[in-house]
Each structure stands twice: as C-alpha cells, then as structure tokens.
Amino acid sequence: MGQANSGGHPSAGCETFDWDVARRMLAGLPGGGLNIAHEAADRHVADGNGHRPALLCLGRRYERRQLSYLDLADGSGRVAAFLQRLGLNKGDVVAVLLDRSAEFFLAALGTWKAGGVFCPLFSAFGPGPLKSRLELARARVLITSSGLYQRKVAAIRAALPELTHVVTVAESGESPSGCLDFAALMAAQTPQPAIATAESDPALLHFTSGTAGTPKGAIHSHRCVLSLLVSARQVFDLTADDVYWCTADPGWVTGSAYGIIAPLVNGCLSVVDEAEFDTRRWYGILKDEKVTVWYTTPTNIRLMMRFGAALARSYRQNSLRVAASVGEPLNREAVAWGEKALGVPFLDTWWQTETGAIAIANRAGCTHPGSMGKPLPGIETALITFEHGRLSVAEQPEAIGELALKANLPSLFLGYLGDPARTEASFADGWYLTGDQVRRDAAGCIWFVGRSDDMIKSAAHTIGPFEVECALMNHPAVAETGVVGKPDLLLREVPVAFVSVNPGFEAGESLRLELLSFARQELGSALAPREILFVESLPKTNTGKIMRRVLKAKASSEPDEDDPIGTALCPGRFDDE
Ligand code: ATP
Ligand code: MG
C-alpha cells in the first residue's frame, strides 16, 4: 500500500523541526487555502488512494460497514451540498449529536466542506446541558439521530429559535416531525468539493470537559489539522498502513481531533466501535481487527486492570505496537500493566481542549512511566510562576510551576466563545497558560502535579493530588482514588482520599486503617491523607474524568448520618450542570 501523504517524517527532534517544512505535508485547497475535510478525504482521492479503507464501523452486534476514502469524499460532499441548500453560511455552527458511527464522520467532514463550524455534543447529555450549549453556540443546524432527537431535543426545540434545521439519521421508520432525513438529503445532492476556507477560519467548537467548573466553548481553526497530522506521526508513528482505534466519545475533543482528523489526514484505517466499553469486546476487537495503534483513556485502562492481565493476555496478538492514553494522569503501574497484559506500555500523552492537539507525550522507545513525557518537537513549553503578580519562567531542574505553551502553536484555540475576558486571562507574555501545575525533571520530562484549582494547601506544603493518588494506587485494594483538600482550622486544608476498592477487598474499618498507614509509610505524614472515604465509584465527567470539585464539596460537608462513609456519593456519571 502506498503512503497517502508525501513529505518527510517530522519527528526527528527539536533542532531539526520546522513548522514551515511540516506545512508542506499538507495538500492545501487546489485554489489556495486550507480545509480539514479536503486534507482528510479528497486529497487521498486526488493522490490515487480513494480505494483504500478509511473506516471500519462495527455495530453493536458486530455488523460491519466499511467506507473507503472515496466514500468519505463523496458522502461528505453530499452533506456539504445539503447544508448549503439549507442556507448554511461560512462560519455558521453545525451541532452534531450522534453516537460513534459513519454518519458522525460524514457530518463533520461535510460541515468543514461547507465552511461551517463543527460542534460535537455528548449523546449522554440531557435536554438541559444540550439546550445551554446549543444556545451558546447559536447553532443553525443540528444533525442527530431520530431516537436522540425524540428523547432529548424535541422538548427543547421551541426554545431554540436560532436552530433553523434539524437533520436526523433514521433509526427506524420516518424522520420525526419537523426534521429532515439525513439519507434522503444526501441522496438528492451532487457531491461538492470544499468551499474556499482560509487556515484561520473557525472550524471547530468544543466544549471543555467541565472537570473544574462550567464547560467553556473553545474555538479552533482549520489550521489545527497541521498539528494533528504531525503529532499523530510523532507520538504514534502513524502511517497509512496502520489500523487505528480511538475509543474516545464523539462528543469529546479527542473524538474529533484523534477520532476523525488525525487518522484520516494520515490516510490509515480507523476502527469505529458503536458499542460502549466492555472488556472482552474490546480485547476481541484489538485481536480480530489486528489493531496496530490504540488511543484510550486512564478510566478504561483502570477498568481493564480490574479484570486482570491474564484475561488480556488470552486475547493477545502481535499487531499492537502503540497503546496510548489521554485525559487524566496515568500512574506508573498502569503503564507497566500495558506491557504485561498487552505487550506494549501505555504511552501517556498530555493535551487539553484549548491546545487542540497533543503537546507532551511519551513516545515509543522513549517512555518515562508516571510522567507525561516530553514536549513534542516544535512545541515550546515553560513552567511559569507568578510572584507579586509578575510572571517568571522557572529554569531549574525539579521546578514546579504552571505549564505554559508558546502561543504560536498551530492548533492553539482562537478563544473561548463569548468570553473574551477569560480568553485574555489565559495568555501572558506570549504564553498560553494551561492551568495545570507540573514538575520538570532534570531529563526534561514533565510530571503532572495537579490542576491549579485542585492543589491542596496544607500548612507550609502545597500538595498535588496526583502524587497522593499514585501512592494509594500502589495498594492492591485500591481500584480508583480521588484526593482533595478538606478545610482544616489549623492547617488550612488536609488531604482526604475517596477510594473505590478492587473486587475481593472489603471496604471497612480494617482496610481504612491499613490504607492510612500504607499512605503514611509511602508519603510521610505531611502528604498522607488524613481520611479515607470509601465509595462505590467516583463521580466522573462524560469524558470519564474524576470530578474532584464534587469530592471536595462532599469532603467539606458534614458527614451524612445514614451514609457515614459516603458510599452513596457516586451514582456514576454526572451531567456537568
Ligand atoms: P474544564 O476545563 O472544563 O475543567 P477539562 O480541563 O477536564 O475540563 P479537557 O480539555 O478535556 O477538559 O481536559 C484537559 C485537562 O485534562 C488538562 O488540562 C489536564 O488537567 C487533564 N489531562 C489531560 N491529559 C492528561 C495527562 N496525560 N495527565 C494528566 N492530566 C491530563
Ligand atoms: Mg480545562
């Protein structure tokens, strides 16, 4: 199979990396300008690779549907044509509320071809969070499924006057009243190529995960395609010959950045599993589809670890060469577990909605378990501290500070929707301030300490929750843990740990004492948690991240007499509003 992209490998190292050279790997629009959909689909067709498989969609009952790059170019051209017929103007927002499916890809690519701004939404959202996001986004068109429309949108439709059209993918029978049918619209169009878009034109609107508070709408331009093309090669060594699987929810930034754009611009085949997480199913897919590159999250890894390495090994195949993780800290044990169970260590990668693409990562052959790795070539980072309101860049080894990225990163967001003050507050002296506290060791590896908002200030110590969580995770009874600061009259705050236990262990007084003493031995008395609170599961965002702010509120409140250890705390996932 030929390479779908031309151009040299850009990951040779900082010294030789040049964004202008990397830019030559992009095709660009035939008449000038840049469009993500053209890079992701039509350029492959133009390069003679239209016949190559782009998507393998697996239905819940393993029904298989394969789409080639030509299918994607054709289908997205039809979506673009119908969006234009519906009156979509350049820069208008198309919201997409779909589960993982081929239509999700076609809707995204079609939106970009029509010059629109693609805004994915979580299908787990209820009507309230959907309404507020559709309003804030001022979405003109919504593409969803008939079932999701009836369950979640029909009741709020009348309150969304700017939403002029709803297009539904039929699940059965006719489209709901007031909606247009996706397949019928596509069939009635002639595919059109991407309209002329500039690299700085807005293309994506993502709402952040809402881990630390109300989600923010981050806008990105077509330019982010460059960082996504490059970072996937740098971290995954992704080539057109790979079978790639990104398990991210389509509503999350990872779902569009590394679910849609990165694999397609690199010309490889993506597995798209329509079902939810299931350990055996996932191992089966890795094996049967001969996945070579796998991108998943710490939550999923922890879930798999609960079932033990032997089960994973019973499905093991030799195709998998890269397994990577994103979204939350990944402890050393989880990295090593990957090696033991799957034959490859999990590579931790760091980025955030605002950065638009991976900025820091462990890479094959260069892993530093427990750390987030090193900044990718072409990305300048700094550790920033503020003293008396003045910014200073910490240079010394083992420095701790707020992670900052040079604001010239191609994939960096254009700003927060409708919040210029917040956008401005995120930048200082040419740096983008990430809000994450990190440590940089002498070798240049970056270690996650905690979100600035989550740092625990206890007497003279500033405690990063991740260090305490890592220590507790070393105990075999601990399946998951979230550490937060609890107000304390004497010490300001003390660390307390919410813990869910592994099968075979009993969450009771004896384990509580054992964990307290275990943590004290590992961490010393200043850092060790003062309390252990057992929970069945930890509260998570829709992206599966532990919501420490919910834990913090719980830790700060009086104990519930009916539920002294707080086991009723966490019914599962929280809608973040
Ligand atoms: P919000 O900004 O609404 O609170 P969020 O920050 O969780 O939500 P995302 O943009 O999805 O929304 O997540 C980015 C954040 O996730 C990072 O700033 C960091 O705190 C955390 N994160 C991502 N990857 C890693 C990683 N590899 N290690 C540690 N933390 C990570
Ligand atoms: Mg954030």
XYZ file of C-alpha atoms and ligand atoms in Angstrom:
609
model
C 0.000 0.000 0.000
C 1.316 3.403 -0.860
C 1.620 6.240 1.608
C -1.329 8.559 1.429
C 0.810 11.532 2.378
C 4.033 12.710 0.941
C 6.731 14.568 2.872
C 9.398 13.608 5.361
C 8.901 12.377 8.893
C 8.758 15.453 11.082
C 9.736 13.908 14.396
C 13.478 13.939 14.062
C 13.924 16.221 17.084
C 13.599 19.801 18.223
C 16.697 21.016 16.464
C 15.561 19.944 13.025
C 11.850 20.535 13.411
C 10.386 23.355 11.401
C 6.659 24.062 11.159
C 7.147 25.573 7.701
C 8.703 22.327 6.492
C 5.945 20.315 8.177
C 3.343 22.501 6.484
C 4.460 21.114 3.123
C 2.926 17.779 4.116
C -0.492 19.364 3.744
C -2.057 19.430 0.293
C -3.914 22.730 0.626
C -7.014 23.505 -1.403
C -6.494 23.423 -5.172
C -7.342 27.125 -5.421
C -5.395 28.077 -2.257
C -6.436 27.998 1.394
C -6.804 25.113 3.813
C -9.744 22.893 4.690
C -9.667 19.970 7.125
C -12.082 17.860 5.071
C -10.008 18.241 1.942
C -6.901 17.050 3.824
C -8.825 14.203 5.438
C -10.628 12.789 2.406
C -10.399 14.449 -1.011
C -6.626 14.759 -1.098
C -6.298 10.984 -0.733
C -8.626 10.526 -3.674
C -6.591 13.032 -5.691
C -3.423 11.124 -4.729
C -4.874 7.890 -6.126
C -5.730 6.397 -2.737
C -9.510 6.733 -2.871
C -9.989 2.952 -2.918
C -8.201 2.494 0.409
C -10.294 1.740 3.501
C -10.879 4.699 5.815
C -13.438 3.423 8.335
C -14.470 0.061 9.646
C -17.675 0.631 11.622
C -18.699 -2.166 13.973
C -22.339 -2.232 15.015
C -23.430 -3.312 18.475
C -23.950 -6.830 17.115
C -20.679 -6.672 15.207
C -22.380 -5.733 11.922
C -19.572 -4.496 9.662
C -19.686 -1.451 7.422
C -16.581 -0.298 5.609
C -16.077 3.089 3.962
C -13.204 3.960 1.636
C -11.623 7.389 1.319
C -13.638 7.798 -1.871
C -16.846 7.017 0.071
C -15.886 9.666 2.624
C -15.104 12.271 -0.037
C -18.364 11.535 -1.843
C -20.562 11.337 1.264
C -19.128 14.450 2.876
C -19.519 16.299 -0.427
C -23.223 15.453 -0.341
C -23.561 16.596 3.263
C -21.827 19.878 2.358
C -24.198 20.314 -0.581
C -27.318 19.821 1.544
C -26.021 22.102 4.287
C -25.569 24.828 1.720
C -29.032 24.199 0.315
C -30.355 24.615 3.840
C -28.792 28.076 3.869
C -25.666 27.420 5.933
C -23.222 30.305 5.649
C -19.485 30.217 6.208
C -18.825 30.340 9.947
C -22.272 29.036 10.962
C -22.286 26.324 13.618
C -23.476 22.801 12.849
C -24.047 20.907 16.095
C -23.730 17.130 15.892
C -25.311 14.863 18.471
C -24.555 11.339 17.321
C -23.099 8.179 18.741
C -19.981 6.728 17.147
C -20.967 5.975 13.546
C -20.053 6.628 9.918
C -22.616 9.453 9.873
C -20.682 11.223 12.629
C -17.628 11.344 10.335
C -19.685 12.418 7.303
C -21.381 15.182 9.303
C -18.038 16.561 10.491
C -16.348 16.436 7.100
C -19.441 17.803 5.341
C -19.615 20.725 7.764
C -15.993 21.663 7.054
C -16.503 21.351 3.312
C -19.458 23.733 3.560
C -17.316 26.213 5.552
C -19.249 25.579 8.789
C -18.066 25.152 12.364
C -18.424 21.597 13.659
C -19.661 21.368 17.242
C -19.919 17.815 18.657
C -22.164 17.205 21.666
C -22.250 14.274 24.076
C -25.142 11.933 23.472
C -25.152 11.323 27.246
C -26.266 14.929 27.817
C -29.800 15.516 28.948
C -32.013 18.283 27.492
C -30.681 20.954 29.926
C -26.961 20.754 29.046
C -27.881 20.365 25.366
C -30.044 23.454 25.361
C -27.428 25.648 27.028
C -24.723 24.537 24.597
C -26.911 24.870 21.501
C -27.867 28.359 22.674
C -24.314 29.438 23.432
C -23.096 28.013 20.120
C -26.015 29.694 18.267
C -26.212 26.503 16.223
C -28.057 26.884 12.884
C -28.288 23.188 12.092
C -28.355 20.120 14.324
C -27.519 16.675 12.964
C -28.668 13.910 15.276
C -30.413 10.543 15.239
C -34.183 10.200 15.311
C -34.030 8.458 18.707
C -31.786 11.063 20.331
C -33.970 13.806 18.874
C -37.108 12.380 20.388
C -35.538 11.671 23.760
C -33.510 14.834 24.206
C -34.187 17.596 21.699
C -37.894 17.598 20.809
C -38.832 19.114 24.187
C -36.342 21.992 23.909
C -36.661 22.707 20.192
C -39.197 25.519 20.580
C -36.830 27.324 22.944
C -34.066 27.389 20.297
C -35.220 29.929 17.691
C -31.789 30.149 16.022
C -31.789 26.430 15.289
C -33.385 26.552 11.847
C -32.962 22.918 10.764
C -32.707 19.553 12.442
C -31.492 16.662 10.292
C -31.973 13.169 11.671
C -30.300 9.886 10.859
C -33.202 7.429 10.756
C -33.107 4.579 13.250
C -36.394 3.165 12.064
C -39.319 4.479 10.077
C -39.812 8.112 9.153
C -37.984 11.113 10.497
C -39.671 12.864 13.427
C -41.973 15.757 12.646
C -40.081 18.971 11.921
C -36.895 17.079 10.993
C -35.253 16.319 7.662
C -33.950 12.881 6.825
C -30.135 12.636 6.561
C -30.058 9.835 3.977
C -32.744 11.406 1.784
C -30.948 14.745 1.788
C -27.678 13.076 0.843
C -29.254 11.074 -1.962
C -30.727 14.206 -3.509
C -27.379 16.020 -3.844
C -24.399 16.031 -6.127
C -21.200 15.881 -4.064
C -19.395 19.182 -3.853
C -15.758 19.899 -3.009
C -14.716 22.015 -0.051
C -15.502 25.693 -0.415
C -12.584 28.119 -0.130
C -11.601 28.394 3.519
C -8.529 30.070 4.979
C -6.398 28.335 7.589
C -7.501 30.879 10.190
C -11.235 30.368 9.544
C -13.072 28.833 12.533
C -13.752 25.125 12.030
C -14.407 23.557 15.435
C -16.260 24.448 18.577
C -15.638 22.116 21.515
C -16.984 22.440 24.981
C -14.362 21.510 27.578
C -14.990 18.546 29.842
C -16.233 20.692 32.732
C -13.928 18.950 35.189
C -13.187 22.138 37.104
C -16.440 24.054 36.563
C -18.849 25.168 33.860
C -17.607 23.971 30.455
C -16.087 26.566 28.152
C -16.563 26.670 24.374
C -13.142 26.598 22.703
C -12.911 27.589 19.029
C -10.285 26.200 16.658
C -9.473 26.988 13.053
C -8.671 24.758 10.072
C -5.003 25.295 10.946
C -5.204 22.661 13.722
C -5.056 19.979 11.033
C -1.302 20.553 10.792
C -0.653 19.782 14.472
C -2.914 16.740 14.295
C -1.169 15.349 11.221
C 2.251 15.896 12.763
C 1.540 14.827 16.364
C -0.004 11.516 15.281
C 3.201 10.723 13.421
C 5.416 11.906 16.256
C 3.631 10.016 19.031
C 2.025 7.025 17.316
C 4.362 6.849 14.345
C 1.091 6.629 12.435
C 1.321 5.669 8.775
C -1.198 4.876 6.079
C -0.668 1.165 6.786
C -1.934 1.309 10.355
C -5.181 0.002 11.787
C -6.003 2.668 14.327
C -8.587 2.705 17.093
C -9.502 5.744 19.162
C -12.076 4.877 21.812
C -12.984 8.478 22.716
C -16.602 9.542 22.920
C -17.533 11.537 19.801
C -18.682 14.431 21.993
C -15.206 14.949 23.431
C -12.431 16.899 21.739
C -10.401 13.683 21.453
C -13.259 12.185 19.424
C -12.868 14.764 16.680
C -9.150 15.531 16.921
C -7.816 11.967 17.212
C -11.033 10.128 16.320
C -11.633 11.851 12.990
C -8.903 14.229 11.872
C -5.532 12.727 12.868
C -6.127 9.219 11.452
C -7.810 10.420 8.260
C -5.193 13.015 7.362
C -2.607 10.292 7.828
C -4.552 8.037 5.469
C -4.952 4.983 7.723
C -7.903 2.727 8.549
C -9.888 3.600 11.688
C -11.967 1.142 13.670
C -15.206 2.765 14.874
C -16.966 0.716 17.539
C -20.564 1.753 18.060
C -20.896 -0.133 21.360
C -19.914 1.052 24.803
C -16.970 -0.196 26.858
C -16.891 -3.903 27.511
C -13.618 -5.566 28.455
C -13.997 -8.765 26.449
C -15.451 -6.964 23.455
C -12.535 -4.548 23.418
C -9.891 -7.256 23.678
C -11.726 -9.108 20.917
C -11.645 -6.051 18.631
C -7.944 -5.447 19.274
C -7.268 -9.034 18.313
C -9.693 -9.656 15.465
C -9.180 -6.356 13.676
C -5.403 -6.507 14.190
C -5.308 -3.031 15.634
C -1.809 -1.550 15.493
C -2.323 1.803 17.239
C -4.756 2.256 20.114
C -5.677 5.517 21.852
C -7.744 5.287 25.019
C -8.167 6.775 28.493
C -6.987 6.043 32.051
C -10.571 5.278 33.116
C -10.807 2.490 30.559
C -7.356 1.236 31.452
C -8.283 1.084 35.141
C -11.473 -0.781 34.267
C -9.490 -3.325 32.280
C -6.948 -3.697 35.052
C -9.737 -4.780 37.381
C -10.213 -7.860 35.227
C -6.566 -8.808 35.466
C -3.726 -9.226 32.998
C -4.434 -12.907 32.331
C -7.700 -12.125 30.540
C -5.960 -9.525 28.390
C -3.170 -11.957 27.594
C -5.622 -14.605 26.458
C -6.624 -12.257 23.608
C -3.150 -11.019 22.885
C -1.992 -10.561 19.308
C 1.253 -9.272 17.932
C -0.133 -6.472 15.805
C -0.490 -3.867 18.550
C 2.605 -1.673 18.508
C 1.369 1.504 20.238
C -1.129 1.913 23.071
C -1.587 5.438 24.375
C -3.681 7.252 26.942
C -5.048 10.746 27.444
C -7.290 12.834 29.623
C -6.102 12.203 33.146
C -2.899 11.270 34.896
C -1.674 7.763 34.208
C 0.183 6.157 37.058
C 3.348 4.126 36.609
C 1.589 0.824 37.411
C -0.900 1.339 34.605
C 1.927 1.942 32.139
C 3.644 -1.245 33.252
C 0.371 -3.181 33.215
C 0.068 -2.417 29.491
C 3.420 -4.060 28.882
C 2.485 -7.103 30.949
C -1.038 -7.542 29.608
C -0.896 -6.225 26.036
C 2.792 -6.425 25.249
C 3.232 -2.647 24.957
C 3.417 0.003 27.683
C 0.717 2.650 27.687
C 2.182 5.919 26.452
C 0.788 8.805 28.436
C 0.019 11.913 26.374
C -0.992 15.353 27.595
C -3.068 17.975 25.895
C -6.288 19.851 26.510
C -9.215 21.136 24.507
C -7.526 24.522 24.204
C -4.228 23.166 22.811
C -6.138 21.323 20.068
C -3.518 18.579 19.768
C -1.057 16.551 21.845
C 1.674 18.800 23.216
C 3.571 16.492 25.598
C 3.975 12.755 25.295
C 5.886 9.615 25.975
C 6.903 8.063 22.714
C 7.757 4.556 21.616
C 11.281 3.791 22.764
C 11.289 6.869 24.990
C 8.905 6.271 27.861
C 9.220 7.622 31.375
C 6.456 5.801 33.255
C 4.480 8.032 35.577
C 5.495 11.179 33.684
C 3.653 12.739 30.758
C 6.857 12.545 28.723
C 8.497 15.448 26.914
C 7.171 18.292 24.788
C 6.841 17.244 21.150
C 9.324 18.662 18.655
C 8.159 22.093 17.559
C 6.396 22.814 20.842
C 7.923 25.248 23.278
C 6.849 24.883 26.895
C 7.730 26.720 30.089
C 6.978 26.424 33.777
C 5.566 29.704 34.961
C 5.250 31.130 38.426
C 3.781 34.441 39.432
C 5.451 36.452 42.146
C 3.696 39.640 43.202
C 1.715 39.377 40.005
C 4.857 39.220 37.831
C 5.439 36.294 35.533
C 8.697 34.416 35.845
C 9.885 31.347 33.952
C 11.372 28.634 36.167
C 14.505 27.165 34.591
C 15.969 24.970 37.332
C 15.578 21.160 37.322
C 12.775 19.826 39.509
C 10.997 23.167 39.238
C 7.243 23.157 39.793
C 5.052 25.701 38.065
C 2.088 26.248 35.804
C 2.610 24.646 32.438
C 2.635 27.233 29.644
C 2.868 26.783 25.887
C 4.303 29.295 23.433
C 1.246 30.847 21.845
C 2.452 30.168 18.271
C 1.243 26.558 18.314
C -0.751 25.965 15.084
C -3.508 24.085 16.892
C -3.981 26.547 19.749
C -7.581 27.680 20.210
C -8.695 31.042 18.857
C -10.540 31.855 22.085
C -13.470 30.944 24.322
C -16.836 31.509 22.734
C -18.487 34.644 24.089
C -15.864 35.088 26.820
C -13.092 37.454 25.685
C -12.073 38.234 29.277
C -11.419 34.588 30.040
C -9.552 34.202 26.751
C -7.349 37.158 27.583
C -6.680 35.872 31.077
C -5.306 32.640 29.564
C -2.408 34.417 27.887
C 0.566 36.310 29.304
C 3.791 37.498 27.653
C 3.253 35.352 24.551
C 2.494 32.196 26.596
C -0.755 30.278 26.820
C -1.313 29.343 30.476
C -2.771 25.866 30.821
C -3.977 25.925 34.436
C -2.077 22.662 35.153
C 0.731 22.502 37.701
C 3.645 20.335 36.623
C 7.179 19.420 37.591
C 10.033 19.134 35.091
C 12.837 16.745 35.983
C 16.497 17.012 35.032
C 15.918 14.870 31.936
C 13.249 17.299 30.691
C 10.262 15.022 31.424
C 7.114 16.733 32.616
C 5.266 15.273 35.621
C 1.662 16.145 36.318
C 1.184 17.596 39.783
C -2.457 18.679 39.613
C -4.789 21.282 38.225
C -4.096 24.669 39.789
C -7.646 24.582 41.217
C -7.083 21.152 42.798
C -3.844 21.883 44.649
C -4.100 21.233 48.383
C -2.574 23.874 50.620
C -1.759 22.220 53.924
C 0.331 24.174 56.430
C 3.554 25.043 54.571
C 3.026 22.364 51.902
C 1.372 22.571 48.527
C 0.247 19.036 47.779
C -0.527 17.811 44.289
C -3.369 15.280 44.451
C -1.806 13.055 41.800
C 1.225 12.190 43.945
C -1.024 11.064 46.783
C -3.326 9.186 44.402
C -0.353 7.383 42.832
C 0.867 6.246 46.244
C -2.551 4.868 47.165
C -2.897 3.137 43.802
C 0.157 1.079 44.743
C -2.009 -0.744 47.270
C -3.681 -3.795 45.697
C -7.071 -2.956 47.249
C -7.338 0.430 45.540
C -9.148 0.449 42.203
C -9.560 4.207 41.854
C -8.972 7.186 44.067
C -9.519 10.935 44.098
C -7.674 13.074 46.640
C -8.911 16.525 47.642
C -8.295 19.153 50.300
C -10.682 19.327 53.233
C -10.858 22.625 55.155
C -8.989 22.479 58.448
C -8.872 25.194 61.104
C -5.249 24.625 61.959
C -3.626 23.581 58.693
C -5.947 25.368 56.191
C -6.554 22.080 54.339
C -5.765 18.419 54.872
C -5.692 15.787 52.124
C -8.503 13.250 52.208
C -8.868 10.322 49.810
C -12.017 8.901 48.262
C -11.328 5.304 47.355
C -13.157 2.607 45.427
C -11.876 -0.893 46.088
C -10.996 -3.780 43.815
C -13.077 -6.957 43.766
C -12.077 -9.272 46.607
C -11.453 -6.472 49.140
C -13.875 -5.231 51.742
C -14.314 -1.502 52.248
C -14.342 -1.383 56.041
C -12.573 -0.131 59.128
C -9.655 -2.537 58.896
C -8.872 -1.616 55.278
C -9.285 2.066 56.133
C -6.617 1.830 58.830
C -4.383 -0.234 56.580
C -4.579 2.358 53.787
C -3.923 5.256 56.159
C -0.802 3.573 57.457
C 0.272 2.428 53.973
C -0.001 6.001 52.664
C 1.890 7.387 55.659
C 4.744 4.981 55.000
C 4.842 5.827 51.290
C 4.384 9.574 51.556
C 5.277 10.702 55.070
C 2.875 12.376 57.436
C 2.744 15.777 55.686
C 1.404 14.395 52.411
C -0.513 11.332 53.547
C -4.311 11.575 53.539
C -5.895 12.124 56.945
C -9.076 10.348 55.993
C -10.081 7.528 53.686
C -13.665 7.607 52.443
C -14.852 4.538 50.597
C -17.140 4.985 47.597
C -18.579 2.531 45.113
C -17.387 4.650 42.211
C -16.018 8.131 41.779
C -18.025 10.962 40.186
C -16.929 11.433 36.574
C -17.484 13.822 33.703
C -18.866 12.488 30.441
C -15.276 12.110 29.350
C -14.666 9.799 32.300
C -12.578 12.211 34.364
C -12.736 12.227 38.136
C -14.534 15.383 39.280
C -12.509 16.444 42.293
C -14.695 19.503 42.796
C -17.632 17.197 43.609
C -15.425 15.238 46.006
C -14.212 18.469 47.545
C -17.748 19.651 48.177
C -18.521 16.303 49.769
C -15.366 16.373 51.905
C -16.227 19.866 53.103
C -19.784 18.971 54.100
C -20.866 17.358 57.343
C -20.957 13.544 57.316
C -24.303 12.063 56.403
C -25.623 10.020 59.330
C -27.242 7.485 57.019
C -24.127 7.196 54.935
C -21.132 7.869 57.161
C -18.525 6.663 54.700
C -20.125 8.347 51.734
C -20.782 5.243 49.665
C -23.920 6.838 48.235
C -21.883 9.657 46.786
C -21.296 8.469 43.316
C -24.172 7.161 41.265
C -21.970 7.204 38.156
C -21.559 9.937 35.594
C -22.604 13.477 36.278
C -24.119 15.832 33.778
C -21.947 18.809 34.400
C -24.746 21.236 35.083
P -12.574 22.016 32.184
O -11.526 22.843 31.515
O -13.947 22.339 31.722
O -12.424 21.945 33.666
P -11.046 19.709 31.355
O -9.855 20.585 31.595
O -11.068 18.389 32.024
O -12.385 20.490 31.707
P -10.244 18.858 28.751
O -9.775 19.932 27.871
O -10.944 17.684 28.161
O -11.229 19.480 29.808
O -9.030 18.240 29.563
C -7.761 18.793 29.637
C -7.190 18.582 31.007
O -7.165 17.175 31.340
C -5.770 19.046 31.172
O -5.668 20.436 31.396
C -5.305 18.205 32.361
O -5.727 18.783 33.583
C -6.024 16.891 32.134
N -5.146 15.962 31.393
C -5.163 15.657 30.092
N -4.227 14.753 29.793
C -3.568 14.491 30.931
C -2.468 13.647 31.284
N -1.886 12.879 30.390
N -2.061 13.661 32.572
C -2.668 14.447 33.499
N -3.704 15.236 33.228
C -4.150 15.277 31.966
Mg -9.515 22.562 31.207
